Coordinates of C-alpha atoms in Angstrom, one line a residue:
X1 CA 145.1 241.7 -41.8
X2 CA 148.0 242.5 -39.6
X3 CA 151.1 240.3 -39.6
X4 CA 153.0 239.4 -36.4
X5 CA 156.2 239.7 -38.3
X6 CA 157.3 240.9 -41.7
X7 CA 160.8 239.9 -42.8
X8 CA 162.4 242.0 -45.5
X9 CA 165.1 240.1 -47.5
X10 CA 165.1 236.5 -48.5
X11 CA 168.8 235.6 -47.8
X12 CA 169.5 232.7 -45.5
X13 CA 169.1 234.8 -42.4
X14 CA 165.7 236.1 -43.6
X15 CA 164.5 232.7 -44.6
X16 CA 165.6 231.1 -41.3
X17 CA 163.8 233.9 -39.4
X18 CA 160.6 233.6 -41.4
X19 CA 160.4 229.8 -41.3
X20 CA 161.1 229.5 -37.6
X21 CA 158.7 232.4 -36.7
X22 CA 155.9 230.9 -38.8
X23 CA 156.6 227.5 -37.2
X24 CA 156.3 229.0 -33.8
X25 CA 152.9 230.4 -34.5
X26 CA 153.6 233.9 -35.8
X27 CA 151.7 235.1 -38.8
X28 CA 154.7 236.0 -41.0
X29 CA 155.3 237.5 -44.4
X30 CA 158.7 237.3 -46.3
X31 CA 159.4 239.9 -49.0
X32 CA 162.3 239.4 -51.4
X33 CA 163.3 241.9 -54.1
X34 CA 164.6 239.2 -56.5
X35 CA 162.8 236.5 -58.3
X36 CA 164.9 233.9 -56.4
X37 CA 165.7 233.3 -52.8
X38 CA 169.1 233.1 -51.1
X39 CA 170.5 236.6 -51.3
X40 CA 174.3 236.7 -51.2
X41 CA 174.2 232.9 -50.7
X42 CA 172.0 232.4 -53.7
X43 CA 172.4 230.8 -57.0
X44 CA 172.0 231.3 -60.7
X45 CA 171.5 229.1 -63.8
X46 CA 173.6 229.2 -66.9
X47 CA 172.4 226.9 -69.6
X48 CA 172.4 223.3 -68.1
X49 CA 174.6 224.4 -65.1
X50 CA 173.6 225.8 -61.7
X51 CA 176.2 227.8 -59.8
X52 CA 176.2 228.9 -56.2
X53 CA 176.9 232.7 -56.1
X54 CA 179.7 232.3 -53.6
X55 CA 182.3 229.6 -52.9
X56 CA 180.1 227.6 -50.5
X57 CA 181.1 225.6 -47.4
X58 CA 178.6 224.7 -44.7
X59 CA 179.2 223.9 -41.0
X60 CA 177.0 223.4 -37.9
X61 CA 174.7 220.7 -39.3
X62 CA 175.0 218.2 -36.5
X63 CA 172.7 217.5 -33.6
X64 CA 172.9 220.4 -31.1
X65 CA 174.5 222.7 -33.7
X66 CA 172.6 225.7 -35.0
X67 CA 172.0 224.9 -38.6
X68 CA 171.1 221.3 -38.0
X69 CA 168.8 222.2 -35.2
X70 CA 167.0 224.9 -37.2
X71 CA 166.4 222.6 -40.1
X72 CA 164.9 220.0 -37.7
X73 CA 162.8 222.7 -36.1
X74 CA 161.2 223.7 -39.4
X75 CA 161.0 220.2 -40.7
X76 CA 163.4 220.5 -43.7
X77 CA 165.3 217.4 -44.9
X78 CA 168.7 218.6 -46.2
X79 CA 171.7 216.7 -47.2
X80 CA 175.3 217.9 -47.5
X81 CA 178.4 216.0 -48.8
X82 CA 181.3 215.6 -46.5
X83 CA 184.7 216.2 -47.9
X84 CA 187.6 213.8 -47.1
X85 CA 189.7 216.9 -46.2
X86 CA 190.0 220.6 -46.7
X87 CA 193.2 221.0 -48.8
X88 CA 195.3 224.1 -48.5
X89 CA 198.0 224.8 -51.1
X90 CA 200.8 227.1 -50.0
X91 CA 203.4 228.4 -52.5
X92 CA 205.8 225.6 -51.6
X93 CA 203.8 222.9 -49.8
X94 CA 200.3 221.6 -49.1
X95 CA 198.4 220.5 -46.1
X96 CA 195.1 218.6 -45.6
X97 CA 192.9 219.6 -42.7
X98 CA 191.2 216.5 -41.5
X99 CA 188.8 215.9 -38.5
X100 CA 190.9 213.4 -36.7
X101 CA 193.1 215.4 -34.3
X102 CA 196.0 213.0 -34.3
X103 CA 196.1 212.7 -38.1
X104 CA 195.8 216.5 -38.5
X105 CA 198.9 217.1 -36.2
X106 CA 200.8 214.5 -38.3
X107 CA 199.8 216.4 -41.4
X108 CA 201.0 219.6 -39.8
X109 CA 204.3 218.1 -38.9
X110 CA 204.7 216.8 -42.4
X111 CA 203.9 220.1 -44.0
X112 CA 205.8 222.5 -41.8
X113 CA 208.7 220.3 -40.6
X114 CA 210.3 219.6 -37.2
X115 CA 211.3 223.3 -36.5
X116 CA 208.8 224.8 -34.1
X117 CA 206.8 221.6 -34.1
X118 CA 206.3 221.7 -30.3
X119 CA 205.1 225.3 -30.5
X120 CA 202.7 224.5 -33.3
X121 CA 201.2 221.7 -31.2
X122 CA 200.8 224.1 -28.4
X123 CA 198.9 226.5 -30.7
X124 CA 196.6 223.8 -32.0
X125 CA 196.0 222.4 -28.5
X126 CA 195.0 225.9 -27.3
X127 CA 192.9 226.5 -30.4
X128 CA 191.1 223.2 -30.0
X129 CA 190.4 223.8 -26.3
X130 CA 189.0 227.3 -26.9
X131 CA 187.4 226.7 -30.3
X132 CA 185.8 223.4 -29.3
X133 CA 184.2 224.9 -26.2
X134 CA 182.9 228.0 -28.0
X135 CA 181.7 226.0 -31.0
X136 CA 179.6 223.8 -28.6
X137 CA 178.3 226.9 -26.8
X138 CA 177.1 228.2 -30.2
X139 CA 174.4 225.6 -30.2
X140 CA 172.9 227.1 -27.1
X141 CA 172.6 230.5 -28.9
X142 CA 174.6 233.0 -26.9
X143 CA 172.8 236.2 -26.2
X144 CA 175.4 238.7 -27.3
X145 CA 175.6 241.6 -26.8
X146 CA 173.8 240.9 -23.5
X147 CA 170.8 243.2 -22.8
X148 CA 169.7 242.1 -19.4
X149 CA 170.8 240.1 -16.3
X150 CA 168.8 237.2 -17.8
X151 CA 171.0 237.3 -20.9
X152 CA 174.1 237.3 -18.8
X153 CA 172.9 234.3 -16.8
X154 CA 172.0 232.5 -20.0
X155 CA 175.5 233.1 -21.4
X156 CA 177.1 232.0 -18.1
X157 CA 175.2 228.7 -18.2
X158 CA 175.9 228.2 -21.9
X159 CA 179.6 228.7 -21.5
X160 CA 180.3 227.2 -18.0
X161 CA 183.5 228.0 -16.2
X162 CA 185.7 226.4 -19.0
X163 CA 183.8 228.4 -21.6
X164 CA 184.3 231.6 -19.7
X165 CA 188.1 230.9 -19.7
X166 CA 187.9 230.2 -23.4
X167 CA 186.0 233.4 -24.0
X168 CA 188.5 235.4 -22.1
X169 CA 191.0 234.8 -24.9
X170 CA 189.1 237.4 -26.9
X171 CA 191.2 240.0 -25.2
X172 CA 194.2 238.9 -27.3
X173 CA 194.6 238.8 -31.1
X174 CA 195.8 235.8 -32.9
X175 CA 199.1 237.6 -33.7
X176 CA 199.7 238.2 -30.0
X177 CA 199.2 234.4 -29.3
X178 CA 201.6 233.6 -32.1
X179 CA 204.2 236.0 -30.6
X180 CA 203.8 234.4 -27.2
X181 CA 204.4 231.0 -28.8
X182 CA 207.3 232.2 -30.9
X183 CA 205.4 231.5 -34.2
X184 CA 204.9 235.0 -35.5
X185 CA 208.0 234.8 -37.7
X186 CA 207.2 231.4 -39.1
X187 CA 206.1 232.7 -42.4
X188 CA 204.5 229.5 -43.9
X189 CA 202.6 228.7 -40.7
X190 CA 201.5 232.3 -40.1
X191 CA 200.3 232.5 -43.7
X192 CA 198.4 229.3 -43.4
X193 CA 196.5 230.7 -40.4
X194 CA 196.0 234.1 -42.0
X195 CA 194.4 232.7 -45.2
X196 CA 191.9 230.7 -43.3
X197 CA 190.9 233.6 -41.1
X198 CA 190.6 235.9 -44.1
X199 CA 187.9 233.6 -45.5
X200 CA 186.0 233.1 -42.2
X201 CA 186.6 236.3 -40.1
X202 CA 187.3 238.7 -43.0
X203 CA 190.5 239.8 -41.3
X204 CA 194.0 238.6 -40.5
X205 CA 195.9 237.5 -37.3
X206 CA 196.8 241.1 -36.4
X207 CA 193.0 241.9 -36.0
X208 CA 190.9 238.9 -35.1
X209 CA 190.5 238.1 -31.4
X210 CA 191.9 234.7 -30.6
X211 CA 188.6 233.3 -29.2
X212 CA 186.8 234.1 -32.5
X213 CA 189.6 232.8 -34.5
X214 CA 189.7 229.6 -32.5
X215 CA 186.0 229.0 -33.3
X216 CA 186.6 229.7 -37.0
X217 CA 189.5 227.3 -37.2
X218 CA 187.5 224.7 -35.3
X219 CA 185.0 224.7 -38.1
X220 CA 187.7 223.7 -40.5
X221 CA 188.9 220.9 -38.2
X222 CA 185.4 219.5 -37.6
X223 CA 185.0 219.3 -41.4
X224 CA 183.3 221.5 -44.0
X225 CA 180.4 220.3 -46.1
X226 CA 179.1 221.1 -49.6
X227 CA 175.3 221.2 -49.9
X228 CA 173.8 218.5 -52.2
X229 CA 171.7 220.4 -54.7
X230 CA 173.7 223.6 -53.9
X231 CA 172.5 226.6 -51.9
X232 CA 169.4 226.4 -54.1
X233 CA 168.3 223.3 -52.2
X234 CA 168.8 225.1 -48.9
X235 CA 167.2 228.5 -49.9
X236 CA 164.3 227.0 -51.8
X237 CA 163.8 224.3 -49.2
X238 CA 163.4 226.9 -46.4
X239 CA 161.1 228.8 -48.6
X240 CA 158.9 225.8 -49.3
X241 CA 158.8 224.9 -45.6
X242 CA 157.8 228.5 -44.7
X243 CA 155.0 228.5 -47.4
X244 CA 153.9 225.0 -46.4
X245 CA 153.4 226.2 -42.8
X246 CA 151.1 229.0 -44.1
X247 CA 153.7 231.7 -44.5
X248 CA 153.2 234.5 -47.0
X249 CA 156.2 234.6 -49.3
X250 CA 156.5 237.3 -52.0
X251 CA 159.4 237.3 -54.4
X252 CA 160.1 240.1 -57.0
X253 CA 158.8 242.5 -54.3
X254 CA 160.8 245.6 -53.7
X255 CA 160.1 247.4 -50.4
X256 CA 160.1 251.2 -50.6
X257 CA 159.6 252.2 -47.0
X258 CA 158.8 251.1 -43.5
X259 CA 156.8 253.5 -41.2
X260 CA 155.2 253.5 -37.8
X261 CA 151.6 252.6 -38.0
X262 CA 149.1 255.2 -36.8
X263 CA 145.4 255.4 -36.2
X264 CA 144.9 256.6 -39.8
X265 CA 146.1 253.2 -41.1
X266 CA 142.6 251.7 -41.3
X267 CA 143.6 248.9 -43.7
X268 CA 144.4 246.5 -40.8
X269 CA 142.5 245.1 -37.9
X270 CA 143.5 246.0 -34.3
X271 CA 144.6 249.1 -32.5
X272 CA 147.3 251.5 -33.7
X273 CA 150.9 250.5 -33.2
X274 CA 153.4 248.5 -35.1
X275 CA 154.5 249.3 -38.6
X276 CA 153.4 249.6 -42.2
X277 CA 155.6 248.1 -44.9
X278 CA 155.0 249.7 -48.4
X279 CA 156.2 248.0 -51.5
X280 CA 157.0 249.3 -55.0
X281 CA 153.6 248.0 -56.2
X282 CA 151.9 250.1 -53.4
X283 CA 150.9 247.1 -51.4
X284 CA 150.8 248.0 -47.7
X285 CA 151.4 245.3 -45.1
X286 CA 150.7 246.0 -41.5
X287 CA 153.0 244.3 -39.0
X288 CA 153.5 244.2 -35.3
X289 CA 157.3 243.8 -35.8
X290 CA 159.7 243.9 -38.7
X291 CA 163.0 242.1 -39.3
X292 CA 165.5 243.3 -41.9
X293 CA 167.8 240.8 -43.6
X294 CA 169.7 243.8 -44.9
X295 CA 172.8 245.9 -44.0
X296 CA 172.1 248.7 -41.6
X297 CA 172.4 251.5 -44.2
X298 CA 169.7 249.9 -46.4
X299 CA 167.5 249.2 -43.4
X300 CA 167.9 252.9 -42.2
X301 CA 167.0 254.1 -45.7
X302 CA 163.7 252.2 -45.7
X303 CA 162.9 253.7 -42.3
X304 CA 163.7 257.2 -43.6
X305 CA 166.5 257.6 -41.1
X306 CA 169.8 259.4 -41.6
X307 CA 173.0 257.7 -40.5
X308 CA 174.1 259.9 -37.6
X309 CA 175.0 259.5 -33.9
X310 CA 174.9 256.0 -32.5
X311 CA 173.3 254.5 -35.6
X312 CA 176.1 255.9 -37.7
X313 CA 178.7 254.3 -35.3
X314 CA 176.9 251.0 -35.3
X315 CA 176.7 251.1 -39.1
X316 CA 180.4 251.6 -39.4
X317 CA 181.1 248.8 -36.9
X318 CA 178.9 246.4 -38.9
X319 CA 179.9 247.5 -42.4
X320 CA 181.4 244.9 -44.8
X321 CA 184.9 246.0 -46.0
X322 CA 185.3 243.4 -48.7
X323 CA 183.6 242.2 -51.9
X324 CA 184.5 239.2 -54.0
X325 CA 185.8 238.4 -57.4
X326 CA 184.3 235.1 -58.4
X327 CA 184.7 232.5 -61.0
X328 CA 182.1 230.0 -62.2
X329 CA 183.4 226.9 -63.9
X330 CA 181.9 223.7 -65.4
X331 CA 184.5 220.9 -65.6
X332 CA 184.6 217.5 -67.2
X333 CA 184.1 215.1 -64.4
X334 CA 187.0 212.9 -65.5
X335 CA 189.5 215.7 -64.7
X336 CA 188.9 215.4 -61.0
X337 CA 189.1 212.2 -58.9
X338 CA 185.8 211.5 -57.2
X339 CA 187.5 211.0 -53.9
X340 CA 189.4 214.3 -54.1
X341 CA 188.7 217.1 -51.5
X342 CA 185.7 219.3 -52.3
X343 CA 187.5 222.3 -51.1
X344 CA 190.9 223.7 -52.1
X345 CA 192.3 227.0 -50.9
X346 CA 195.4 228.4 -52.6
X347 CA 197.9 231.0 -51.5
X348 CA 200.0 232.0 -54.5
X349 CA 202.7 234.2 -52.9
X350 CA 203.8 234.5 -49.3
X351 CA 204.8 238.1 -49.8
X352 CA 201.5 239.3 -51.2
X353 CA 198.4 240.2 -49.1
X354 CA 195.7 237.5 -48.6
X355 CA 193.3 239.0 -51.2
X356 CA 193.1 240.2 -54.8
X357 CA 193.7 236.8 -56.3
X358 CA 196.5 235.7 -54.0
X359 CA 194.2 233.8 -51.6
X360 CA 191.6 231.8 -53.6
X361 CA 189.0 229.4 -52.4
X362 CA 187.7 226.7 -54.8
X363 CA 184.5 224.9 -53.9
X364 CA 183.6 221.8 -56.0
X365 CA 180.2 220.2 -56.4
X366 CA 179.9 216.7 -55.1
X367 CA 180.6 214.1 -57.8
X368 CA 177.3 212.8 -59.4
X369 CA 175.2 215.7 -58.0
X370 CA 173.0 216.4 -61.1
X371 CA 171.4 219.4 -59.4
X372 CA 174.5 221.3 -60.5
X373 CA 174.7 220.1 -64.1
X374 CA 174.8 217.0 -66.4
X375 CA 176.2 213.8 -65.0
X376 CA 179.5 214.1 -66.8
X377 CA 180.3 217.5 -65.4
X378 CA 181.2 219.0 -62.0
X379 CA 180.9 222.7 -61.3
X380 CA 183.1 224.9 -59.2
X381 CA 182.8 228.3 -57.7
X382 CA 186.0 230.2 -57.0
X383 CA 186.4 233.4 -55.0
X384 CA 188.9 235.9 -53.7
X385 CA 188.5 238.9 -51.5
X386 CA 188.8 242.3 -53.1
X387 CA 188.1 245.8 -51.9
X388 CA 184.9 247.2 -53.6
X389 CA 186.3 250.7 -53.8
X390 CA 189.1 249.4 -56.1
X391 CA 186.5 248.6 -58.8
X392 CA 184.4 251.8 -58.5
X393 CA 184.6 254.5 -61.1
X394 CA 186.7 252.6 -63.6
X395 CA 186.2 253.3 -67.3
X396 CA 185.2 250.4 -69.6
X397 CA 188.8 249.7 -70.8
X398 CA 190.4 249.9 -67.4
X399 CA 187.7 247.7 -65.9
X400 CA 188.1 245.1 -68.7
X401 CA 191.8 244.9 -68.1
X402 CA 191.4 244.6 -64.4
X403 CA 188.8 241.9 -64.8
X404 CA 191.1 239.9 -67.2
X405 CA 194.0 240.2 -64.8
X406 CA 191.9 238.8 -61.9
X407 CA 190.6 236.0 -64.2
X408 CA 194.2 235.0 -64.9
X409 CA 195.0 235.0 -61.2
X410 CA 192.1 232.7 -60.4
X411 CA 193.0 230.4 -63.2
X412 CA 196.6 230.2 -62.0
X413 CA 195.3 229.2 -58.6
X414 CA 193.1 226.6 -60.1
X415 CA 196.1 225.1 -62.0
X416 CA 198.1 224.9 -58.8
X417 CA 195.4 223.1 -57.0
X418 CA 194.0 220.9 -59.8
X419 CA 196.5 220.8 -62.6
X420 CA 194.3 218.8 -65.0
X421 CA 191.2 221.1 -64.7
X422 CA 192.1 224.2 -66.8
X423 CA 192.3 222.0 -70.0
X424 CA 189.0 220.3 -69.1
X425 CA 186.8 223.4 -68.7
X426 CA 183.5 223.4 -70.7
X427 CA 182.3 226.7 -69.3
X428 CA 183.8 229.6 -67.4
X429 CA 182.7 233.1 -66.5
X430 CA 183.8 235.6 -63.9
X431 CA 182.1 238.3 -61.8
X432 CA 183.5 241.4 -60.0
X433 CA 182.1 243.5 -57.2
X434 CA 180.0 245.3 -59.8
X435 CA 177.9 242.1 -60.2
X436 CA 177.3 241.9 -56.4
X437 CA 176.3 245.6 -56.4
X438 CA 173.7 245.0 -59.1
X439 CA 172.4 241.8 -57.5
X440 CA 172.5 242.7 -53.8
X441 CA 172.0 246.5 -54.0
X442 CA 174.7 246.8 -51.4
X443 CA 177.0 249.8 -51.5
X444 CA 179.7 249.1 -54.1
X445 CA 178.9 245.4 -53.9
X446 CA 180.4 244.9 -50.4
X447 CA 179.4 241.5 -49.0
X448 CA 180.5 239.1 -46.3
X449 CA 180.1 241.1 -43.1
X450 CA 182.5 243.3 -41.1
X451 CA 186.1 242.2 -40.5
X452 CA 186.1 240.8 -37.0
X453 CA 188.0 242.7 -34.3
X454 CA 188.0 243.1 -30.6
X455 CA 186.0 246.3 -31.0
X456 CA 183.1 245.0 -33.1
X457 CA 182.5 241.5 -31.8
X458 CA 181.2 239.5 -28.8
X459 CA 180.1 241.9 -26.0
X460 CA 180.8 244.9 -28.2
X461 CA 179.0 243.6 -31.3
X462 CA 176.1 245.3 -33.0
X463 CA 173.0 243.6 -31.7
X464 CA 169.9 242.6 -33.6
X465 CA 167.9 245.3 -31.7
X466 CA 170.0 248.2 -33.1
X467 CA 167.1 249.9 -34.8
X468 CA 164.8 250.1 -31.8
X469 CA 161.7 248.4 -30.4
X470 CA 159.8 246.1 -32.8
X471 CA 162.6 246.4 -35.4
X472 CA 165.2 243.7 -35.8
X473 CA 168.2 243.0 -38.0
X474 CA 169.3 239.5 -39.0
X475 CA 172.2 238.4 -41.2
X476 CA 175.9 239.3 -41.4
X477 CA 175.5 242.9 -40.1
X478 CA 174.9 241.8 -36.5
X479 CA 176.3 239.3 -34.0
X480 CA 177.7 236.8 -34.6
X481 CA 178.5 237.9 -38.2
X482 CA 179.2 236.2 -41.5
X483 CA 178.6 232.7 -42.7
X484 CA 175.6 230.4 -42.9
X485 CA 175.9 229.2 -39.3
X486 CA 176.3 232.7 -38.0
X487 CA 173.3 234.2 -39.8
X488 CA 171.2 231.2 -38.6
X489 CA 172.2 232.0 -35.1
X490 CA 171.1 235.6 -35.6
X491 CA 167.8 234.4 -36.9
X492 CA 167.2 232.1 -33.9
X493 CA 168.0 234.9 -31.5
X494 CA 165.6 237.3 -33.1
X495 CA 162.7 234.7 -33.0
X496 CA 163.6 234.1 -29.3
X497 CA 163.2 237.8 -28.6
X498 CA 160.0 238.3 -30.7
X499 CA 158.2 235.3 -29.1
X500 CA 159.8 235.4 -25.6
X501 CA 160.4 231.7 -25.9
X502 CA 163.9 230.4 -25.4
X503 CA 165.7 228.1 -27.9
X504 CA 166.4 224.6 -26.8
X505 CA 169.2 222.7 -28.6
X506 CA 168.5 219.2 -29.6
X507 CA 170.3 216.3 -28.0
X508 CA 171.2 212.9 -29.6
X509 CA 167.9 211.5 -28.3
X510 CA 165.8 214.6 -28.9
X511 CA 163.9 215.1 -32.1
X512 CA 162.2 218.5 -32.3
X513 CA 159.0 218.8 -34.3
X514 CA 157.8 222.1 -35.8
X515 CA 155.7 224.1 -33.3
X516 CA 152.3 225.1 -34.5
X517 CA 149.5 227.3 -33.0
X518 CA 149.6 230.9 -32.0
X519 CA 152.7 232.2 -30.2
X520 CA 153.1 234.3 -27.1
X521 CA 153.9 237.7 -28.6
X522 CA 155.4 239.3 -25.5
X523 CA 158.8 240.3 -26.7
X524 CA 161.9 239.2 -24.7
X525 CA 164.2 242.1 -23.6

């Protein structure tokens, strides 16, 4: 048998690609090295508790938005809890980010005071205009980087003239906009913006293009959500839908190599062409096309290619610069008000960088969600950015001391955000980049995608076709980058190109049903 598409890697990007491709009529196989699905956005059990591997927040679940539309397309019912606000704790003040624009501006004025109030309103007005337009355009799945005149025409229609004006702000960094508005020396406000960008764009105001930052900040303003049942519900749900549509899903399956199929490969029907995927168990799967939900260096290794020339440049552009130090907590439910925010982000010191335990995200399970643990307990995942190289090569004693220090930093952030929680812990454990290295097999445990800059995003981003004809990359290594919504966009775009059939966003009156039957396999340029 020959598959139309073999997907290597069962992260959210790989799962979305496989489920959508199978629903559109492609005979698809999904191969995942681990026993569980989800990849970097996966989960693990510890006694009666289930923890998301990362501090999870989801966006883009509405009608006409990428994640919501994909779930409707594959027929997956999925629920996520809304948070009353996203609470940010600065060293000397706090601010709640809420969806209502008027109320948010009032919170901004209360937190940052009358000085520069007009300038901050101008910043938020520009951010909302640019971010709102680009966030809406995301549901139409921009074709970036454009590969043809048809792609350019599609992007022009998706953006419209106002969207083109919004996209043009990518020529400036956030810091340049702050300088124009006279806000670059407002330390609390600049720190507030910087800590949010660090978590969404993997970089600070001096690097991130304003257009990209505006879209990232718009996600906060629209409201983040916490998945009910955790990322386990999303990953396993996509896996079930894929299998239910006839997809071939294989966990605990390590791929050793991917090679071009020749006439000597007589284990599959049809003429030569396509690829042969060989697993550690010596299974050989013939495929017309292959999609990698992997970083470029790992995909190149499976293809037997060395990183040189253009591929080396693209790999550097797409390489994750950060890993995470994470904490996994089980908390007596009585220590946290049920109506409290599900997300808290803490900056401990204005004068320290926005990583290494100074900028900490705390993501709480919804109250009463027993998929995470017993009814009297809520779980939390905490995370902070850290450079993976700082953890490499440490001896046992030095590593233990460093891990204990980071643990203390995270617990200090927890106490600042939720003062009653440290005394109410019933379980806690912490993980370093070494854990991500073991689990993901990524170099030094680097995760999260490349820091967003003007030189590796938008029209200059690494595209999903970087490996050549018939080979695709999905996930955080290619446009549009990191985050659940972004990797879903990359998956939709790959399936568009494999099938040659354009994606159609839902409208408020449009309910898309999963497509069945054989697909047109003429690839889109």
